[in-house]
mmCIF file of C-alpha atoms in Angstrom:
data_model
loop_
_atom_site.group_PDB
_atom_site.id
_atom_site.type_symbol
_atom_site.label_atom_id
_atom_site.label_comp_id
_atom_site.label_asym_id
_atom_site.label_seq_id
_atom_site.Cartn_x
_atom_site.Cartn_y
_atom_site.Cartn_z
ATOM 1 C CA UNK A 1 -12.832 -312.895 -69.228
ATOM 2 C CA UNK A 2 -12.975 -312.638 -65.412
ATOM 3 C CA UNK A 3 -14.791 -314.339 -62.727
ATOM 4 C CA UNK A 4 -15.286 -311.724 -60.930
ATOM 5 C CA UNK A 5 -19.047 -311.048 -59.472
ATOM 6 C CA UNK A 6 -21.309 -308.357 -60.689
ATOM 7 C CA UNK A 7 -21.336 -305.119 -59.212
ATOM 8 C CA UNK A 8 -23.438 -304.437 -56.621
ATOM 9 C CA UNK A 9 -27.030 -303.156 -57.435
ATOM 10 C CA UNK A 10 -27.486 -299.471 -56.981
ATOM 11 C CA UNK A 11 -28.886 -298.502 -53.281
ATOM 12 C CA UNK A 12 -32.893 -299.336 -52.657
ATOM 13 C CA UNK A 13 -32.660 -301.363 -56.081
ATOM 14 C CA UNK A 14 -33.880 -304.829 -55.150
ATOM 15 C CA UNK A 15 -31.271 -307.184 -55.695
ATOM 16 C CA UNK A 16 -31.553 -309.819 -58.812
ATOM 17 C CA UNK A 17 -32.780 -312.962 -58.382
ATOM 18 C CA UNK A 18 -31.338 -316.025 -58.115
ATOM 19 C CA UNK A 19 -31.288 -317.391 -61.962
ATOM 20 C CA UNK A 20 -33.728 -319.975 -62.367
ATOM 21 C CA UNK A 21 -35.881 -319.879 -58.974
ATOM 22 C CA UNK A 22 -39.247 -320.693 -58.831
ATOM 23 C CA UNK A 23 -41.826 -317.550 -59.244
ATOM 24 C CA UNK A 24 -38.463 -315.084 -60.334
ATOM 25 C CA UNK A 25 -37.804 -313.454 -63.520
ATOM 26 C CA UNK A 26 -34.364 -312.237 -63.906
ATOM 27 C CA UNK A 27 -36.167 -308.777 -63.425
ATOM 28 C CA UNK A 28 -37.897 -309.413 -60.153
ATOM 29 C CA UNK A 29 -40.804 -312.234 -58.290
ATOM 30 C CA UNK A 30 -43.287 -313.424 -60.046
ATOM 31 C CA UNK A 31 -46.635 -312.432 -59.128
ATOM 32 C CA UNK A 32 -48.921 -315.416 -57.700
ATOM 33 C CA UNK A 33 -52.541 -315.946 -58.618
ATOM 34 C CA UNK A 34 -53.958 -314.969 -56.184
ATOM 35 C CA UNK A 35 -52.505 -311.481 -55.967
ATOM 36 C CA UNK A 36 -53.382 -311.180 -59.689
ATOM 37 C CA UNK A 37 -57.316 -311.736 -58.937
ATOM 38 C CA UNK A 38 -57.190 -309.465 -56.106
ATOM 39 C CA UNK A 39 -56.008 -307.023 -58.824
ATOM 40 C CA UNK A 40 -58.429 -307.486 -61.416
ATOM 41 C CA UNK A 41 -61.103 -307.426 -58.281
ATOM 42 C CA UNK A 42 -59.991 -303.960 -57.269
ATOM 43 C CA UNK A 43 -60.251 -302.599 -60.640
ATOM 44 C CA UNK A 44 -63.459 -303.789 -62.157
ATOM 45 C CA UNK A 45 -65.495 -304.719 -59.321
ATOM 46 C CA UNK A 46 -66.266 -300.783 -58.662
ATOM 47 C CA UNK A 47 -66.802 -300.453 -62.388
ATOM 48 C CA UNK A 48 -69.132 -303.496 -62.550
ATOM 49 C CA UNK A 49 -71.279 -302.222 -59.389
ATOM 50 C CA UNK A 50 -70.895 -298.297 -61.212
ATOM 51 C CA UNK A 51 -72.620 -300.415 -64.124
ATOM 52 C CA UNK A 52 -75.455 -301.971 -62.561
ATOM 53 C CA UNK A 53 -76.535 -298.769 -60.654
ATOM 54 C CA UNK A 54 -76.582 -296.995 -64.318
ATOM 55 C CA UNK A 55 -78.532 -300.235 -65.280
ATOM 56 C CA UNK A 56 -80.818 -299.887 -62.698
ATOM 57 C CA UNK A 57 -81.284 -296.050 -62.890
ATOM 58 C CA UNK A 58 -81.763 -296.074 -66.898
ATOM 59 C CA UNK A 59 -84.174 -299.119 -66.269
ATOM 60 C CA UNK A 60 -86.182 -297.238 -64.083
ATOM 61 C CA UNK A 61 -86.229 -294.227 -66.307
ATOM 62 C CA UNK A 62 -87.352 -296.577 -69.287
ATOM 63 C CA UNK A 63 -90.259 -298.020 -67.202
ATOM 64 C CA UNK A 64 -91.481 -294.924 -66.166
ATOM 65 C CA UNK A 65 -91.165 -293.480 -69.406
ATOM 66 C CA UNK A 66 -92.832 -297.066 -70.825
ATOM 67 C CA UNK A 67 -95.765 -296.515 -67.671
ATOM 68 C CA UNK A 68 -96.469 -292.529 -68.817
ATOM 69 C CA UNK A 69 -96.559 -293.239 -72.331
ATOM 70 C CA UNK A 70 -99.267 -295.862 -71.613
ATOM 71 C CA UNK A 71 -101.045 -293.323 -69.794
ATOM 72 C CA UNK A 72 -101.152 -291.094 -72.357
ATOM 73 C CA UNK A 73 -102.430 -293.521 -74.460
ATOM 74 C CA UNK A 74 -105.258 -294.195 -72.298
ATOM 75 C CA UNK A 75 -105.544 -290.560 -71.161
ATOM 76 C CA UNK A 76 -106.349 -290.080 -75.434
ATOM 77 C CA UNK A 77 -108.184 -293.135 -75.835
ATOM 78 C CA UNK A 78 -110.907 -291.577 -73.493
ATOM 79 C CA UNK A 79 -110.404 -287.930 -74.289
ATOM 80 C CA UNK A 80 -110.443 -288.383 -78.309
ATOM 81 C CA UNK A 81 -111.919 -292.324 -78.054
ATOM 82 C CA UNK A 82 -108.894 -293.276 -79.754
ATOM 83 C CA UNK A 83 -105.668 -294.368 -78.958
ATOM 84 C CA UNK A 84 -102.627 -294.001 -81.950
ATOM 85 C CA UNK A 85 -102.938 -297.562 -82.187
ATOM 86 C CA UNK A 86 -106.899 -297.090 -82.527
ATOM 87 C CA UNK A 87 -106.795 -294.721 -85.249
ATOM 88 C CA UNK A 88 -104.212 -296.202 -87.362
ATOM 89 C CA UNK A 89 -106.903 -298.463 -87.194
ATOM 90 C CA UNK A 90 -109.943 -296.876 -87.422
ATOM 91 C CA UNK A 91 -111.594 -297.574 -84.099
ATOM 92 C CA UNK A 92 -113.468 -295.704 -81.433
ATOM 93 C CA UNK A 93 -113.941 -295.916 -77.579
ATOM 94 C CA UNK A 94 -116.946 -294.883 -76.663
ATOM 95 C CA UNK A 95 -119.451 -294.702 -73.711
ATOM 96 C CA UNK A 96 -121.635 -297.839 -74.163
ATOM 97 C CA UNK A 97 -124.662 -295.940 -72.617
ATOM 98 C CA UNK A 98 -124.062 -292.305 -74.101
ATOM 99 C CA UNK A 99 -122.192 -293.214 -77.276
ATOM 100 C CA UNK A 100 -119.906 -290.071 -76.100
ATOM 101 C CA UNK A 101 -116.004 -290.176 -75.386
ATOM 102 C CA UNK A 102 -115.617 -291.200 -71.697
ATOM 103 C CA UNK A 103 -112.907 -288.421 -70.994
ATOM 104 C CA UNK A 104 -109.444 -288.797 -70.532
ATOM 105 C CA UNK A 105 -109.385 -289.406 -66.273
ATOM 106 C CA UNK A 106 -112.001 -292.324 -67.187
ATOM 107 C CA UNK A 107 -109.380 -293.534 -70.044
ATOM 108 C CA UNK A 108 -107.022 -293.810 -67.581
ATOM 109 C CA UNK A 109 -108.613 -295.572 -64.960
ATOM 110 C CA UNK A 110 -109.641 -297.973 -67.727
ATOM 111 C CA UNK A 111 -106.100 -298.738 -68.087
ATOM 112 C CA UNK A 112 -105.930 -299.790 -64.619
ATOM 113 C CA UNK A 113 -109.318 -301.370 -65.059
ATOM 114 C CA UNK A 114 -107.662 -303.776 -67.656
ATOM 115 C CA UNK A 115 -105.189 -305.078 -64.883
ATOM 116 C CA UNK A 116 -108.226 -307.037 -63.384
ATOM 117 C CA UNK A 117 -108.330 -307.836 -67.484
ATOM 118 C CA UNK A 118 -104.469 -309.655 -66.568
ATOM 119 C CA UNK A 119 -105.621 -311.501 -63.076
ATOM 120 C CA UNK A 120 -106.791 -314.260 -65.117
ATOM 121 C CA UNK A 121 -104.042 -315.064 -67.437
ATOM 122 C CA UNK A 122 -105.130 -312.790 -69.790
ATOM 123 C CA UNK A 123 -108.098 -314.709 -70.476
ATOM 124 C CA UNK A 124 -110.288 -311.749 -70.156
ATOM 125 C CA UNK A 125 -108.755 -310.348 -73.479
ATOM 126 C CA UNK A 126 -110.782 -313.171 -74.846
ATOM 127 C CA UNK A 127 -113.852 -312.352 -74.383
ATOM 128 C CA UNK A 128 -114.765 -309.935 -76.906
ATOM 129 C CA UNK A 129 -114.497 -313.337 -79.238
ATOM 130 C CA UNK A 130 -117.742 -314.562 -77.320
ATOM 131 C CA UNK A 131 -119.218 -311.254 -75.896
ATOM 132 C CA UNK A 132 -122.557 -309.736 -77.602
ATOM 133 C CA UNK A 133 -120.994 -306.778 -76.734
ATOM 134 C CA UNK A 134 -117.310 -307.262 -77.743
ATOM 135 C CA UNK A 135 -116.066 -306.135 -74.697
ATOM 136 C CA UNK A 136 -113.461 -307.635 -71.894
ATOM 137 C CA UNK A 137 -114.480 -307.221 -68.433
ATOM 138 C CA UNK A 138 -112.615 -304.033 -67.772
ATOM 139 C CA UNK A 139 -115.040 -302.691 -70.849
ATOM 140 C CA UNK A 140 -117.920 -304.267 -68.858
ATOM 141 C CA UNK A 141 -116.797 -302.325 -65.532
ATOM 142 C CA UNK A 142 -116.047 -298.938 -67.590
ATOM 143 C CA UNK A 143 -119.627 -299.444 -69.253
ATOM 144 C CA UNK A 144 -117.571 -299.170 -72.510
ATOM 145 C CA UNK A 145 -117.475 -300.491 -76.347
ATOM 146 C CA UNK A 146 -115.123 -300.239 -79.196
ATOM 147 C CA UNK A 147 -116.397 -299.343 -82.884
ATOM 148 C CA UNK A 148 -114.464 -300.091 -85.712
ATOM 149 C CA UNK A 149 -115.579 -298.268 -89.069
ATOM 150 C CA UNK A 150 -113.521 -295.180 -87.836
ATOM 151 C CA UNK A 151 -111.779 -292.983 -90.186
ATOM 152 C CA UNK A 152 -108.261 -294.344 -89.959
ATOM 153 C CA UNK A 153 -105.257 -292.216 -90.400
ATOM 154 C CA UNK A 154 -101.322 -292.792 -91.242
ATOM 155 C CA UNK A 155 -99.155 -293.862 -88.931
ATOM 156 C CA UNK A 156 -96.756 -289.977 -88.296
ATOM 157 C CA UNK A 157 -96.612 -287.530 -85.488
ATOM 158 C CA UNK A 158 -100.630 -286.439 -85.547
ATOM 159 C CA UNK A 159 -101.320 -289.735 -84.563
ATOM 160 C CA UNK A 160 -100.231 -288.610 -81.344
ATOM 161 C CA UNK A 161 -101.187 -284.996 -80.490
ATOM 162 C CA UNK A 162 -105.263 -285.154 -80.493
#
């Protein structure tokens, strides 16, 4: 056995450690903390803002597709008088003063019409319990009614295409 010292480390090879320093590894420094975080920050913060603009884009896409949806529900509530909801269960919009459909540009602004239905804490959608007429405000304002007795029809694809 000799004493003599280890070879030299190859050239641009950084050199080992003392043994037994503070932040070393007998194959190089330790990294600190701090460098560590900065790490992790450069790799996920551009995937965590990539994920809330996909977030945001697919929510908008979802609301819009929830918002036309609703309007063609409305649009066929006054076109056909009915909803899919409405003739799964058998009920009819109709003029109040004509008994006729109230078309479907007048089923849509009744949609809107039942926002002023939502300015009072939905109380409005109360009043056909009291009303002679059955009807919430934005029925009052549309001059409309609902009849039930309707023939009703199973819930599938023709529920939707009038």
């Amino acid at each position: 056995m000799s004493d003599a010292p280890p070879p030299p480390p190859p050239p641009g090879a950084m050199p080992p450690p003392p043994s037994g320093a503070a932040g070393t590894s007998q194959f190089g420094a330790l990294a600190p903390w701090g460098e560590r975080v900065l790490a992790s920050l450069i790799n996920f913060v551009p995937l965590i803002v990539l994920s809330f603009v996909i977030g945001f884009v697919s929510s908008i896409l979802a609301n819009l597709i929830v918002l036309a949806a609703g309007l063609y529900f409305y649009y066929l509530d006054g076109e056909t008088g009915a909803s899919p909801g409405k003739r799964v269960m058998g009920l009819k919009t109709i003029n109040m003063e004509t008994g006729q459909t109230i078309g479907g540009g007048l089923g849509i602004v009744r949609y809107f019409a039942h926002i002023l239905d939502s300015i009072t804490c939905l109380i409005d959608y109360l009043f056909p319990l009291w009303d002679a007429n059955r009807q919430t405000f934005a029925d009052k304002v549309m001059k409309t009614v609902v009849l039930t007795g309707q023939p009703k029809q199973a819930v599938g694809p023709e529920i939707f295409i009038p």
